[in-house]
Amino acid sequence: MKHFLNTADWSRPELQAMIDEARRLKTSPYGDALKGKTVALLFLNNSLRTRTSFDVGAQQLGGHAVVLSPSGGMWPLEFEDGVVMDGDAEEHVKEAAKVLSRYCDMIGIRAFPKFVDWQEDRKDKILNAFAKYADVPVINMETITHPCQEMAHVMALQERLGQLDGKKFVLTWTYHPKPLNTAVANSALMIAAKFGMDVTLLCPQPEYLLDMKFMSQAEQDAKANGRHVHVSHDIEEAYKGADVVYAKSWGALPFFGNWEEEKPIRDQYRHFIVDEDKMAKTNNALVSHCLPMRRNVKMTDGVFDSANCIAYEEAENRLHVQKAIMKAVVG
């Protein structure tokens, strides 16, 4: 049994095999590979693409999805070990994971950070607790990383560019009125490095660097491919010659849980929006965003609606790669 918690846990050939299978499923979407199989989809946070694509994907392969959420009447769960459960939680993750394992063949987990203490959130306790206690494969549907999203992104890039080795990949921070999770940025950085691209992380200042756990993983994978991970605070330098621009906003980790202190800093950098002038500096780059996206805040209409934007292809590919992932983990 192997979980799908992070792309770092899988080799590049293993990930490529799933992407190749996803490409096959894109041309022939229906089958019986999951006939008689059930996946429990546990959503502790909102979702549009993830919930829909996993549900539809399971059905297209003959399986069944059970969607669970606190708003849908699920018991509140406790995730800490050894606690006296005299608070709001009615059930411990140990029991939930064990029982779901007897009903279902896979468990998907979506659980964002609590945004109070990054040193706690970076432990990814909810995802890891399910992986620890479940007797069936667990799939990460976004916690502090978002591996399914980035598999879809790489698939979309390969559909347009073919071989990705040596391409310049720019992961750019963008302004957003709210501090957001670093999950997509963490995963984008790691998978771009794993697939042989030269990676540039563009952010306004050092406070917006990602957690060293993910920076180090990306640097390790880049080195294995003979590539590099660069950090830049210079917009013109970063965009120059880029083959891929990936836009994402995230909160500065030194201000994690104290967002009001960060606000005057972040408000200085509205000009990090992905616009036509910046894209003109690139090598006719492809551009994308994981969605949802605030138009004319993160990216201008002109860029998002251009032929170089692959955000819709990436979103569609969520359906196909997740079907391939479910097939892979259930064998």
Short mmCIF file of C-alpha atoms in Angstrom, two decimals:
data_model
loop_
_atom_site.label_atom_id
_atom_site.label_comp_id
_atom_site.label_asym_id
_atom_site.label_seq_id
_atom_site.Cartn_x
_atom_site.Cartn_y
_atom_site.Cartn_z
CA MET A 1 0.00 0.00 0.00
CA LYS A 2 1.34 3.41 -0.95
CA HIS A 3 -0.27 6.74 -0.13
CA PHE A 4 -0.26 9.75 -2.45
CA LEU A 5 0.62 12.48 0.05
CA ASN A 6 3.28 14.45 -1.82
CA THR A 7 5.02 14.19 -5.18
CA ALA A 8 8.31 14.13 -3.24
CA ASP A 9 7.39 10.61 -2.10
CA TRP A 10 7.29 9.33 -5.71
CA SER A 11 10.04 9.10 -8.30
CA ARG A 12 9.91 11.05 -11.53
CA PRO A 13 9.34 7.87 -13.60
CA GLU A 14 6.46 6.89 -11.30
CA LEU A 15 4.87 10.32 -11.62
CA GLN A 16 5.42 10.32 -15.37
CA ALA A 17 3.71 6.94 -15.65
CA MET A 18 0.65 8.38 -13.93
CA ILE A 19 0.69 11.40 -16.24
CA ASP A 20 0.97 9.11 -19.26
CA GLU A 21 -2.00 7.12 -17.98
CA ALA A 22 -3.89 10.38 -17.41
CA ARG A 23 -3.23 11.32 -21.03
CA ARG A 24 -4.68 7.99 -22.14
CA LEU A 25 -7.71 8.50 -19.90
CA LYS A 26 -8.21 11.94 -21.41
CA THR A 27 -8.82 10.35 -24.81
CA SER A 28 -10.75 7.38 -23.40
CA PRO A 29 -12.34 8.59 -20.17
CA TYR A 30 -14.63 5.71 -19.29
CA GLY A 31 -13.73 2.28 -17.97
CA ASP A 32 -14.10 -0.17 -15.11
CA ALA A 33 -10.70 0.17 -13.42
CA LEU A 34 -12.44 1.25 -10.20
CA LYS A 35 -15.44 -1.03 -10.51
CA GLY A 36 -16.58 -2.01 -7.05
CA LYS A 37 -14.21 0.54 -5.46
CA THR A 38 -15.25 3.38 -3.18
CA VAL A 39 -13.31 6.52 -2.26
CA ALA A 40 -14.18 8.58 0.81
CA LEU A 41 -13.56 12.27 0.11
CA LEU A 42 -13.13 14.17 3.37
CA PHE A 43 -13.39 17.94 2.88
CA LEU A 44 -12.55 20.06 5.89
CA ASN A 45 -12.36 23.10 3.56
CA ASN A 46 -14.24 24.43 0.55
CA SER A 47 -13.69 23.04 -2.92
CA LEU A 48 -15.01 23.34 -6.46
CA ARG A 49 -12.53 21.63 -8.82
CA THR A 50 -11.16 19.03 -6.39
CA ARG A 51 -14.53 17.81 -5.18
CA THR A 52 -16.08 17.70 -8.65
CA SER A 53 -13.12 16.10 -10.41
CA PHE A 54 -12.62 13.33 -7.84
CA ASP A 55 -16.34 12.53 -7.73
CA VAL A 56 -16.73 12.51 -11.52
CA GLY A 57 -13.46 10.67 -12.01
CA ALA A 58 -14.45 7.83 -9.68
CA GLN A 59 -17.78 7.46 -11.46
CA GLN A 60 -16.20 7.47 -14.93
CA LEU A 61 -14.05 4.50 -13.94
CA GLY A 62 -16.94 2.58 -12.41
CA GLY A 63 -16.28 3.55 -8.79
CA HIS A 64 -18.23 5.45 -6.18
CA ALA A 65 -17.34 8.56 -4.17
CA VAL A 66 -18.67 9.39 -0.71
CA VAL A 67 -18.27 13.09 0.09
CA LEU A 68 -17.87 13.91 3.78
CA SER A 69 -17.60 17.31 5.48
CA PRO A 70 -18.38 18.93 8.83
CA SER A 71 -21.05 21.05 7.13
CA GLY A 72 -22.64 17.83 5.87
CA GLY A 73 -23.17 16.45 9.38
CA MET A 74 -19.89 14.60 9.96
CA TRP A 75 -18.78 14.32 13.59
CA PRO A 76 -16.08 16.82 14.63
CA LEU A 77 -12.75 15.00 14.79
CA GLU A 78 -9.86 15.07 17.26
CA PHE A 79 -6.34 14.70 15.81
CA GLU A 80 -4.09 14.95 18.86
CA ASP A 81 -3.00 11.74 20.60
CA GLY A 82 -3.49 11.22 24.32
CA VAL A 83 -5.95 14.07 24.84
CA VAL A 84 -8.97 14.03 27.14
CA MET A 85 -11.78 14.49 24.63
CA ASP A 86 -14.00 16.79 26.66
CA GLY A 87 -14.20 19.53 24.01
CA ASP A 88 -16.10 19.81 20.71
CA ALA A 89 -14.63 16.72 19.04
CA GLU A 90 -16.87 13.64 19.22
CA GLU A 91 -14.59 11.17 17.44
CA HIS A 92 -10.85 10.57 17.19
CA VAL A 93 -9.10 10.27 13.84
CA LYS A 94 -7.99 6.75 14.87
CA GLU A 95 -11.57 5.50 14.83
CA ALA A 96 -12.57 7.53 11.78
CA ALA A 97 -9.65 6.24 9.71
CA LYS A 98 -10.12 2.64 10.81
CA VAL A 99 -13.87 2.64 10.13
CA LEU A 100 -13.56 4.37 6.77
CA SER A 101 -10.90 1.82 5.83
CA ARG A 102 -13.47 -0.94 6.36
CA TYR A 103 -16.04 0.82 4.18
CA CYS A 104 -13.84 2.30 1.45
CA ASP A 105 -10.84 1.47 -0.71
CA MET A 106 -9.25 4.94 -0.59
CA ILE A 107 -9.51 8.08 1.53
CA GLY A 108 -8.98 11.59 0.16
CA ILE A 109 -8.16 14.41 2.60
CA ARG A 110 -8.50 18.17 2.14
CA ALA A 111 -7.43 20.09 5.25
CA PHE A 112 -5.91 23.55 5.12
CA PRO A 113 -3.60 24.91 7.82
CA LYS A 114 -5.24 26.51 10.83
CA PHE A 115 -3.21 29.69 10.18
CA VAL A 116 -2.20 30.18 13.82
CA ASP A 117 1.26 28.64 14.20
CA TRP A 118 3.27 27.61 11.14
CA GLN A 119 5.56 25.39 13.21
CA GLU A 120 2.48 23.31 14.00
CA ASP A 121 0.80 23.55 10.60
CA ARG A 122 3.96 22.50 8.76
CA LYS A 123 3.66 19.10 10.49
CA ASP A 124 0.56 18.39 8.33
CA LYS A 125 -1.00 16.56 11.28
CA ILE A 126 -4.41 15.81 9.79
CA LEU A 127 -3.09 14.27 6.58
CA ASN A 128 -0.39 12.33 8.39
CA ALA A 129 -2.81 11.10 11.03
CA PHE A 130 -5.06 9.57 8.40
CA ALA A 131 -2.05 8.06 6.65
CA LYS A 132 -0.88 6.60 9.97
CA TYR A 133 -4.17 5.04 11.05
CA ALA A 134 -5.87 4.17 7.75
CA ASP A 135 -5.59 0.66 6.35
CA VAL A 136 -6.21 1.89 2.79
CA PRO A 137 -4.33 4.41 0.61
CA VAL A 138 -4.72 8.08 1.50
CA ILE A 139 -4.67 10.82 -1.16
CA ASN A 140 -3.77 14.44 -0.46
CA MET A 141 -6.50 16.69 -1.90
CA GLU A 142 -4.64 19.79 -0.55
CA THR A 143 -3.20 20.43 2.85
CA ILE A 144 0.12 22.30 3.07
CA THR A 145 0.93 20.88 -0.37
CA HIS A 146 -1.29 20.22 -3.39
CA PRO A 147 0.26 17.38 -5.40
CA CYS A 148 -2.81 16.67 -7.54
CA GLN A 149 -2.84 20.25 -8.81
CA GLU A 150 0.76 20.14 -9.86
CA MET A 151 0.43 16.81 -11.62
CA ALA A 152 -2.29 18.46 -13.70
CA HIS A 153 -0.01 21.44 -14.32
CA VAL A 154 2.89 19.30 -15.55
CA MET A 155 0.51 17.36 -17.78
CA ALA A 156 -0.73 20.61 -19.34
CA LEU A 157 2.83 21.83 -19.85
CA GLN A 158 3.86 18.59 -21.53
CA GLU A 159 0.84 18.77 -23.82
CA ARG A 160 2.03 22.17 -25.08
CA LEU A 161 5.83 21.96 -24.75
CA GLY A 162 6.67 18.27 -24.86
CA GLN A 163 10.01 17.83 -23.09
CA LEU A 164 10.32 20.09 -20.04
CA ASP A 165 14.00 19.58 -19.21
CA GLY A 166 15.90 22.85 -19.32
CA LYS A 167 12.85 25.09 -19.63
CA LYS A 168 12.85 28.21 -17.46
CA PHE A 169 10.01 27.97 -14.95
CA VAL A 170 9.08 31.09 -13.01
CA LEU A 171 6.94 30.71 -9.90
CA THR A 172 5.86 34.25 -9.15
CA TRP A 173 4.24 35.59 -6.00
CA THR A 174 1.30 37.85 -6.74
CA TYR A 175 -0.69 40.27 -4.64
CA HIS A 176 -3.94 39.16 -3.00
CA PRO A 177 -5.95 41.08 -0.42
CA LYS A 178 -5.82 38.06 1.88
CA PRO A 179 -2.86 35.94 3.00
CA LEU A 180 -3.24 32.52 1.40
CA ASN A 181 -1.97 28.98 1.97
CA THR A 182 1.47 28.16 0.53
CA ALA A 183 0.34 24.70 -0.63
CA VAL A 184 0.24 25.24 -4.39
CA ALA A 185 3.47 27.22 -4.34
CA ASN A 186 5.23 24.48 -2.36
CA SER A 187 4.09 21.81 -4.80
CA ALA A 188 4.78 23.89 -7.91
CA LEU A 189 8.35 24.56 -6.81
CA MET A 190 9.03 20.89 -6.09
CA ILE A 191 7.47 19.35 -9.18
CA ALA A 192 9.03 21.86 -11.58
CA ALA A 193 12.44 20.93 -10.18
CA LYS A 194 11.65 17.21 -10.25
CA PHE A 195 10.76 17.42 -13.96
CA GLY A 196 14.05 19.01 -14.90
CA MET A 197 13.17 22.67 -15.28
CA ASP A 198 15.38 25.56 -14.23
CA VAL A 199 13.27 27.11 -11.49
CA THR A 200 13.09 30.75 -10.45
CA LEU A 201 11.11 31.70 -7.36
CA LEU A 202 10.13 35.36 -7.72
CA CYS A 203 8.87 37.08 -4.59
CA PRO A 204 8.95 40.66 -3.27
CA GLN A 205 11.39 40.15 -0.39
CA PRO A 206 12.95 37.34 1.68
CA GLU A 207 9.97 37.15 4.04
CA TYR A 208 8.00 35.58 1.19
CA LEU A 209 10.34 32.65 0.70
CA LEU A 210 8.72 29.25 1.14
CA ASP A 211 9.44 26.88 4.00
CA MET A 212 12.96 25.45 3.79
CA LYS A 213 11.54 21.93 3.82
CA PHE A 214 10.13 22.53 0.35
CA MET A 215 12.93 24.79 -0.84
CA SER A 216 15.47 22.11 0.08
CA GLN A 217 13.49 19.35 -1.64
CA ALA A 218 13.28 21.43 -4.82
CA GLU A 219 17.00 22.19 -4.71
CA GLN A 220 17.80 18.51 -4.22
CA ASP A 221 15.67 17.48 -7.20
CA ALA A 222 17.00 20.28 -9.38
CA LYS A 223 20.59 19.26 -8.61
CA ALA A 224 19.78 15.63 -9.49
CA ASN A 225 18.65 16.88 -12.91
CA GLY A 226 21.65 19.14 -13.39
CA ARG A 227 19.48 22.24 -12.86
CA HIS A 228 19.13 25.01 -10.30
CA VAL A 229 16.59 26.77 -8.10
CA HIS A 230 17.07 30.53 -8.17
CA VAL A 231 15.49 33.09 -5.85
CA SER A 232 14.85 36.53 -7.29
CA HIS A 233 13.26 39.75 -6.07
CA ASP A 234 13.80 41.41 -9.47
CA ILE A 235 10.75 41.23 -11.72
CA GLU A 236 12.56 42.01 -14.99
CA GLU A 237 15.36 39.53 -14.30
CA ALA A 238 12.96 36.75 -13.35
CA TYR A 239 10.63 37.09 -16.34
CA LYS A 240 13.43 37.47 -18.90
CA GLY A 241 13.54 34.41 -21.14
CA ALA A 242 10.95 32.46 -19.13
CA ASP A 243 9.22 29.53 -20.84
CA VAL A 244 6.60 29.09 -18.11
CA VAL A 245 5.10 31.60 -15.66
CA TYR A 246 3.06 30.22 -12.79
CA ALA A 247 1.21 32.78 -10.69
CA LYS A 248 0.27 32.26 -7.06
CA SER A 249 -0.20 34.35 -3.95
CA TRP A 250 0.79 33.24 -0.47
CA GLY A 251 1.26 34.70 2.97
CA ALA A 252 4.67 35.56 4.39
CA LEU A 253 5.59 32.84 6.88
CA PRO A 254 7.27 35.17 9.44
CA PHE A 255 3.86 36.84 9.85
CA PHE A 256 1.91 33.55 9.91
CA GLY A 257 -1.14 34.04 12.10
CA ASN A 258 -0.41 37.78 12.44
CA TRP A 259 -1.65 38.90 9.07
CA GLU A 260 -2.43 42.49 10.04
CA GLU A 261 1.28 43.05 10.58
CA GLU A 262 1.98 41.76 7.09
CA LYS A 263 -0.73 43.81 5.34
CA PRO A 264 1.21 47.09 4.94
CA ILE A 265 4.10 45.07 3.48
CA ARG A 266 1.97 43.10 1.04
CA ASP A 267 0.07 46.24 -0.04
CA GLN A 268 3.32 47.67 -1.44
CA TYR A 269 3.57 44.90 -4.02
CA ARG A 270 0.38 45.11 -6.06
CA HIS A 271 2.63 45.65 -9.08
CA PHE A 272 3.63 41.97 -8.97
CA ILE A 273 0.45 41.28 -10.98
CA VAL A 274 1.09 39.16 -14.08
CA ASP A 275 0.44 41.57 -16.95
CA GLU A 276 1.19 42.03 -20.64
CA ASP A 277 4.37 44.06 -20.08
CA LYS A 278 5.91 41.37 -17.90
CA MET A 279 4.90 38.56 -20.26
CA ALA A 280 6.51 40.47 -23.14
CA LYS A 281 9.88 39.89 -21.44
CA THR A 282 9.47 36.12 -21.63
CA ASN A 283 10.20 33.57 -24.33
CA ASN A 284 6.54 33.65 -25.42
CA ALA A 285 5.90 31.82 -22.15
CA LEU A 286 2.94 29.73 -21.18
CA VAL A 287 1.16 31.09 -18.14
CA SER A 288 -1.18 29.49 -15.63
CA HIS A 289 -2.86 29.67 -12.26
CA CYS A 290 -4.36 26.89 -10.14
CA LEU A 291 -7.74 28.71 -9.75
CA PRO A 292 -9.73 30.26 -8.22
CA MET A 293 -8.12 33.51 -9.33
CA ARG A 294 -9.01 37.16 -8.79
CA ARG A 295 -8.84 38.75 -12.23
CA ASN A 296 -6.92 42.01 -12.53
CA VAL A 297 -5.49 41.43 -9.07
CA LYS A 298 -3.28 38.40 -9.66
CA MET A 299 -3.37 38.43 -13.46
CA THR A 300 -4.83 40.81 -16.04
CA ASP A 301 -7.74 39.80 -18.26
CA GLY A 302 -5.49 40.18 -21.28
CA VAL A 303 -2.99 37.62 -20.02
CA PHE A 304 -5.50 35.15 -18.60
CA ASP A 305 -7.66 35.16 -21.74
CA SER A 306 -4.69 34.85 -24.09
CA ALA A 307 -3.80 31.76 -26.10
CA ASN A 308 -0.73 31.27 -23.90
CA CYS A 309 -2.78 30.70 -20.76
CA ILE A 310 -3.25 27.02 -19.94
CA ALA A 311 -5.27 27.42 -16.73
CA TYR A 312 -8.37 25.74 -18.20
CA GLU A 313 -6.32 22.83 -19.55
CA GLU A 314 -4.68 22.48 -16.14
CA ALA A 315 -8.08 22.52 -14.43
CA GLU A 316 -9.46 19.89 -16.81
CA ASN A 317 -6.41 17.71 -16.27
CA ARG A 318 -7.24 17.49 -12.58
CA LEU A 319 -9.94 15.01 -13.59
CA HIS A 320 -7.58 12.86 -15.61
CA VAL A 321 -4.56 12.80 -13.29
CA GLN A 322 -6.71 12.04 -10.26
CA LYS A 323 -8.21 9.07 -12.05
CA ALA A 324 -4.68 7.87 -12.78
CA ILE A 325 -3.65 8.44 -9.15
CA MET A 326 -6.65 6.49 -7.84
CA LYS A 327 -5.84 3.64 -10.22
CA ALA A 328 -2.21 3.66 -9.10
CA VAL A 329 -2.85 3.56 -5.36
CA VAL A 330 -5.46 0.79 -5.51
CA GLY A 331 -3.29 -1.27 -7.84
#
